[in-house]
XYZ file of C-alpha atoms in Angstrom:
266
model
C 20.493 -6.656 -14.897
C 16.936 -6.332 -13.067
C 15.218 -9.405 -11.830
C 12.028 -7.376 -11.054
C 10.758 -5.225 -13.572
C 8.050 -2.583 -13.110
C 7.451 -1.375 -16.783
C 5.859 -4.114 -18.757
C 8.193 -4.384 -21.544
C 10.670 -5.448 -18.738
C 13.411 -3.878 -20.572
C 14.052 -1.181 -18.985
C 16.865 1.629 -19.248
C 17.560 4.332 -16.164
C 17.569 7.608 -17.088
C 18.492 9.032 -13.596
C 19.805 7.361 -10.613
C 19.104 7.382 -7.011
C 21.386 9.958 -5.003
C 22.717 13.474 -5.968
C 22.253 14.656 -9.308
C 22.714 17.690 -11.563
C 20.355 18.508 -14.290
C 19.220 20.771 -16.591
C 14.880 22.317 -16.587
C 13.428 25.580 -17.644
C 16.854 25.721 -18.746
C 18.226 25.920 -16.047
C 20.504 23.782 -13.776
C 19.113 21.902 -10.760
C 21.318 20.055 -8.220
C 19.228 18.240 -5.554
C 18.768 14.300 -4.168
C 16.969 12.593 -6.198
C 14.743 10.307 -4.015
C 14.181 7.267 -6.769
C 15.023 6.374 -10.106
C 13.843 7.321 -13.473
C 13.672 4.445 -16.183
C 12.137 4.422 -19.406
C 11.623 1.123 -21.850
C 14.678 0.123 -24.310
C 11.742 -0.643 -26.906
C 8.592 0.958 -25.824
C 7.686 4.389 -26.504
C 4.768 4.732 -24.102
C 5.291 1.840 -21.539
C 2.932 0.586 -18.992
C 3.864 0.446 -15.745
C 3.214 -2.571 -13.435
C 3.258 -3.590 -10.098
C 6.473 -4.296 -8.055
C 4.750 -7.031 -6.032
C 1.569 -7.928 -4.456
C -0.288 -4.785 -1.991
C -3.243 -2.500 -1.630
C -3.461 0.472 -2.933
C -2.977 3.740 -0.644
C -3.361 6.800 -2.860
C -3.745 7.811 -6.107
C -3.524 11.310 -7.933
C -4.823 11.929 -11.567
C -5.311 15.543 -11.526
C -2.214 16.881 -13.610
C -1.909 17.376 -17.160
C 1.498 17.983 -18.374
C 4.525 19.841 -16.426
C 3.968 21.275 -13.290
C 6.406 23.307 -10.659
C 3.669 22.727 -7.887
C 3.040 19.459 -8.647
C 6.171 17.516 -8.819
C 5.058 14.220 -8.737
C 2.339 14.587 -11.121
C -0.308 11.702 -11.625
C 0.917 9.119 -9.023
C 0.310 5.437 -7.814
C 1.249 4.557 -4.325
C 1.179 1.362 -3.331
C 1.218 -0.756 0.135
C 3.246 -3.959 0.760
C 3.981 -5.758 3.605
C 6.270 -4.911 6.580
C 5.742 -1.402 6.101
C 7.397 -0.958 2.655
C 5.556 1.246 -0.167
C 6.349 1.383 -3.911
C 5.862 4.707 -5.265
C 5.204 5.430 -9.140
C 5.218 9.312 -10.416
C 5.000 11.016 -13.481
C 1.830 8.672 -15.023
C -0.086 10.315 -18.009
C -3.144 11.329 -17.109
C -6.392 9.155 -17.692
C -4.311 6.001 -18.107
C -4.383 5.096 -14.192
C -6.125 1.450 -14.124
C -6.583 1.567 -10.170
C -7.989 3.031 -6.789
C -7.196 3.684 -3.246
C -7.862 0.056 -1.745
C -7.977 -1.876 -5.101
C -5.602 -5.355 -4.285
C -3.116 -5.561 -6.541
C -0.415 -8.218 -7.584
C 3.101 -8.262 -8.649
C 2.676 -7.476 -12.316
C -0.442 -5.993 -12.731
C -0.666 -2.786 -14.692
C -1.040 0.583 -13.049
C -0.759 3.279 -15.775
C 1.245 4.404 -18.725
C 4.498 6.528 -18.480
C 4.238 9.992 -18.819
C 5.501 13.929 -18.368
C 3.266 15.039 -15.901
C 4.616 17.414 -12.935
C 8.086 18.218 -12.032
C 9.931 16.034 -15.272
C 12.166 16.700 -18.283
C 10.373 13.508 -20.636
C 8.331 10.691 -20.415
C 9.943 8.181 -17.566
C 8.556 6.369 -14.957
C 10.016 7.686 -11.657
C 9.863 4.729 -9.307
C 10.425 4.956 -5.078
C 10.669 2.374 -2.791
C 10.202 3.481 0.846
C 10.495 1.469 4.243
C 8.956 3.005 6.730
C 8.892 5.703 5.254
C 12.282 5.799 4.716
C 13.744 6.474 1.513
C 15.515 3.361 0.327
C 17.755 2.910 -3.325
C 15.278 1.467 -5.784
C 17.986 -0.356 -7.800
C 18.426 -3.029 -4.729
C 15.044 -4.354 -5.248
C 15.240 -4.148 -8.823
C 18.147 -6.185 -8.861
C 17.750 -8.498 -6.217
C 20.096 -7.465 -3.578
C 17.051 -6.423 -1.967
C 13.352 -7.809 -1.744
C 10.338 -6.706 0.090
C 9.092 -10.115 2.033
C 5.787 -11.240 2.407
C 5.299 -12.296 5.408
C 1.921 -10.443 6.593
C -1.070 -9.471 5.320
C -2.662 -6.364 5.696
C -6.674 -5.745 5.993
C -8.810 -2.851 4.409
C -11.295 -1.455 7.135
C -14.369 0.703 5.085
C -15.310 3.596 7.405
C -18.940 3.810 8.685
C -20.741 5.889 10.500
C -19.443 7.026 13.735
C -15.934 6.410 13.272
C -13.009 8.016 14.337
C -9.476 6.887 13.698
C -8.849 6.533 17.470
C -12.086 4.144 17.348
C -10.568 2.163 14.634
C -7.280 2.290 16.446
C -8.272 0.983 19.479
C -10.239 -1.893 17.996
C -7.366 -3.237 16.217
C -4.872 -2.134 18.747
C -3.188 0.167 16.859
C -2.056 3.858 16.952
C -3.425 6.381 15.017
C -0.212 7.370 14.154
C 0.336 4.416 12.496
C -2.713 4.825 9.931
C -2.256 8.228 9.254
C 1.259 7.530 8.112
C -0.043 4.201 6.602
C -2.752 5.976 4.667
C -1.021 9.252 3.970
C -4.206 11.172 5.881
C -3.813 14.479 5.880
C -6.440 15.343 8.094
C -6.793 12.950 11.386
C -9.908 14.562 12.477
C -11.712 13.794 8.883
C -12.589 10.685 7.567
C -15.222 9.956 5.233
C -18.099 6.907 5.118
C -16.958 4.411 2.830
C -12.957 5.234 3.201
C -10.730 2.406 2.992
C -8.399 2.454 5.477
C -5.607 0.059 5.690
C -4.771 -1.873 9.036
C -1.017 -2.409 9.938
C -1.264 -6.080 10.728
C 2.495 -6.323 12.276
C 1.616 -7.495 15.916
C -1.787 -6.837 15.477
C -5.084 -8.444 17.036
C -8.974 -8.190 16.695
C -10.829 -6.631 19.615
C -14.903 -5.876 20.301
C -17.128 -5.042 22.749
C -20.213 -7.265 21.148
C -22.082 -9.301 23.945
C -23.670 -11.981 21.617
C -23.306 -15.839 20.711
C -22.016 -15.733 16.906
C -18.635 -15.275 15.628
C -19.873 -14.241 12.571
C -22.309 -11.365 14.060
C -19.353 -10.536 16.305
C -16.769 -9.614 13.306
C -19.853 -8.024 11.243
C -20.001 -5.460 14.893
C -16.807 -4.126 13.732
C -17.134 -4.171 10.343
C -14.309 -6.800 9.504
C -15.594 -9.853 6.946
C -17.217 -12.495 8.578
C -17.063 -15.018 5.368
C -16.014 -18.375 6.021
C -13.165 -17.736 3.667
C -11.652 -15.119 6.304
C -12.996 -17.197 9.158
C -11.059 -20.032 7.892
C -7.860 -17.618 7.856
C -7.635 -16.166 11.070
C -8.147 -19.755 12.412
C -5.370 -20.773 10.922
C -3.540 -18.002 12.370
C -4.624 -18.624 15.398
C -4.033 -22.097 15.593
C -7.543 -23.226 15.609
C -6.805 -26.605 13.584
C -8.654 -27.789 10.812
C -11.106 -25.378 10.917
C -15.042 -26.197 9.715
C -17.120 -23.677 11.230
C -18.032 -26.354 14.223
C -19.566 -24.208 16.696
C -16.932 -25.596 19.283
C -14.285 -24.137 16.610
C -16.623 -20.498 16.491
C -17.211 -20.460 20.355
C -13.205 -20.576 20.951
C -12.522 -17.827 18.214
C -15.082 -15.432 19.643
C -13.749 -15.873 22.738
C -10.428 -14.561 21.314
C -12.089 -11.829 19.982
C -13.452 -10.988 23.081
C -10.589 -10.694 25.174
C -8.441 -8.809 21.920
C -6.241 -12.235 21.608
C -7.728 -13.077 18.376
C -4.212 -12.267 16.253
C -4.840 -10.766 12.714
C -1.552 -11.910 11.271
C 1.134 -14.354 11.840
């Protein structure tokens, strides 16, 4: 039945669907939409839980023990992928989470272990798929009808000193809009050194205000890597052909980046 799998058994079973749904907690009955679906493994007891498909990690909670009425989604996992989809995984035991806000992360790769933490009546996996930030019906992309595509890449930015999400915003003309609802901020006026904050690359180009000679110098100004890895990249975005690092090759790209034509994705 699935063709992607997100426990790592890859047998999995759902235990509640997407939509309206009537259940019993507390013992009591609960009608309400259910915004995902709830799968547990045909032969696993304590499943891990993997990665949908390749993104970057955009928050991460591993504060909740067992059940909690405030805390419905107990221990969670989001995760970013490209053109603004995010997978969501809730109800993960606590202490088994494997990852961080900002950790890359490929299709498969394990995330947690299923557990009974927050708002639950057993040990599932609750999975979400959201597009932006829409709720969508998990059981398209787990059968195939439906599959986020890969056709961007987004970059991690890691706050310094004197930032400001309108800063950041403006250099990679952006909204800051966008990367609160990208990064789930809850507070636009606080950001912290060292905070990894993911750039929507849809449309989106490199701008600075650096006066110099070197490309590399010039991405290091705004704190985006200069490595000849990424240099070789954004050449080939940028149709820079055949890219070596000749300093005819660097002089055009820096131009680019001066004038905020210097495209960070396709």
């Amino acid at each position: 039945m699935f063709v992607n799998h997100v426990l790592k058994s890859q047998d999995e079973i759902i235990t509640s669907n997407y939509g309206n749904r009537t259940y019993t907690i507390n013992n009591r009955q609960v009608s309400d939409f259910h915004n995902g679906i709830d799968l547990v493994s045909k032969s696993v007891a304590n499943d891990e839980i993997i990665a949908y498909s390749d993104g970057i990690v955009s928050a991460v909670n591993n504060s909740v023990s067992g059940f909690s009425q405030t805390k419905g989604a107990g221990n969670y996992v989001y995760i970013n992928h490209n053109n603004n989809y995010q997978t969501r995984y809730l109800h993960i035991k606590k202490d088994t989470i494997k990852v961080k806000v900002g950790d890359k992360v490929k299709k498969g790769q394990v995330l947690g272990t299923i557990g009974l933490t927050g708002w639950a009546t057993g040990v599932h996996l609750h999975f979400g798929v959201y597009l932006n930030n829409t709720m969508q019906n998990p059981l398209d992309y787990l059968t195939g009808k439906k599959a986020i595509e890969s056709t961007s890449q987004n970059i991690i930015y890691t706050v310094v000193k004197g930032d400001t999400l309108t800063k950041i915003a403006k250099q990679y003309n952006t909204t800051v809009e966008k990367l609160v609802k990208l990064n789930n901020i809850q507070d636009r006026n606080l950001i912290k050194i060292n905070q990894k904050i993911i750039i929507p690359t849809a449309n989106s180009y490199l701008k600075t205000t650096y006066q110099g000679t070197s490309i590399v110098d010039a991405l290091k100004s705004i704190n985006v890597d200069s490595s000849y890895k990424y240099r070789s990249q954004l050449a080939s975005i940028n149709n820079i052909s055949n890219y070596t690092g000749t300093a005819e090759q660097n002089t055009k790209m820096l131009n680019m980046l001066k004038q905020g034509i210097l495209k960070i994705s396709p």
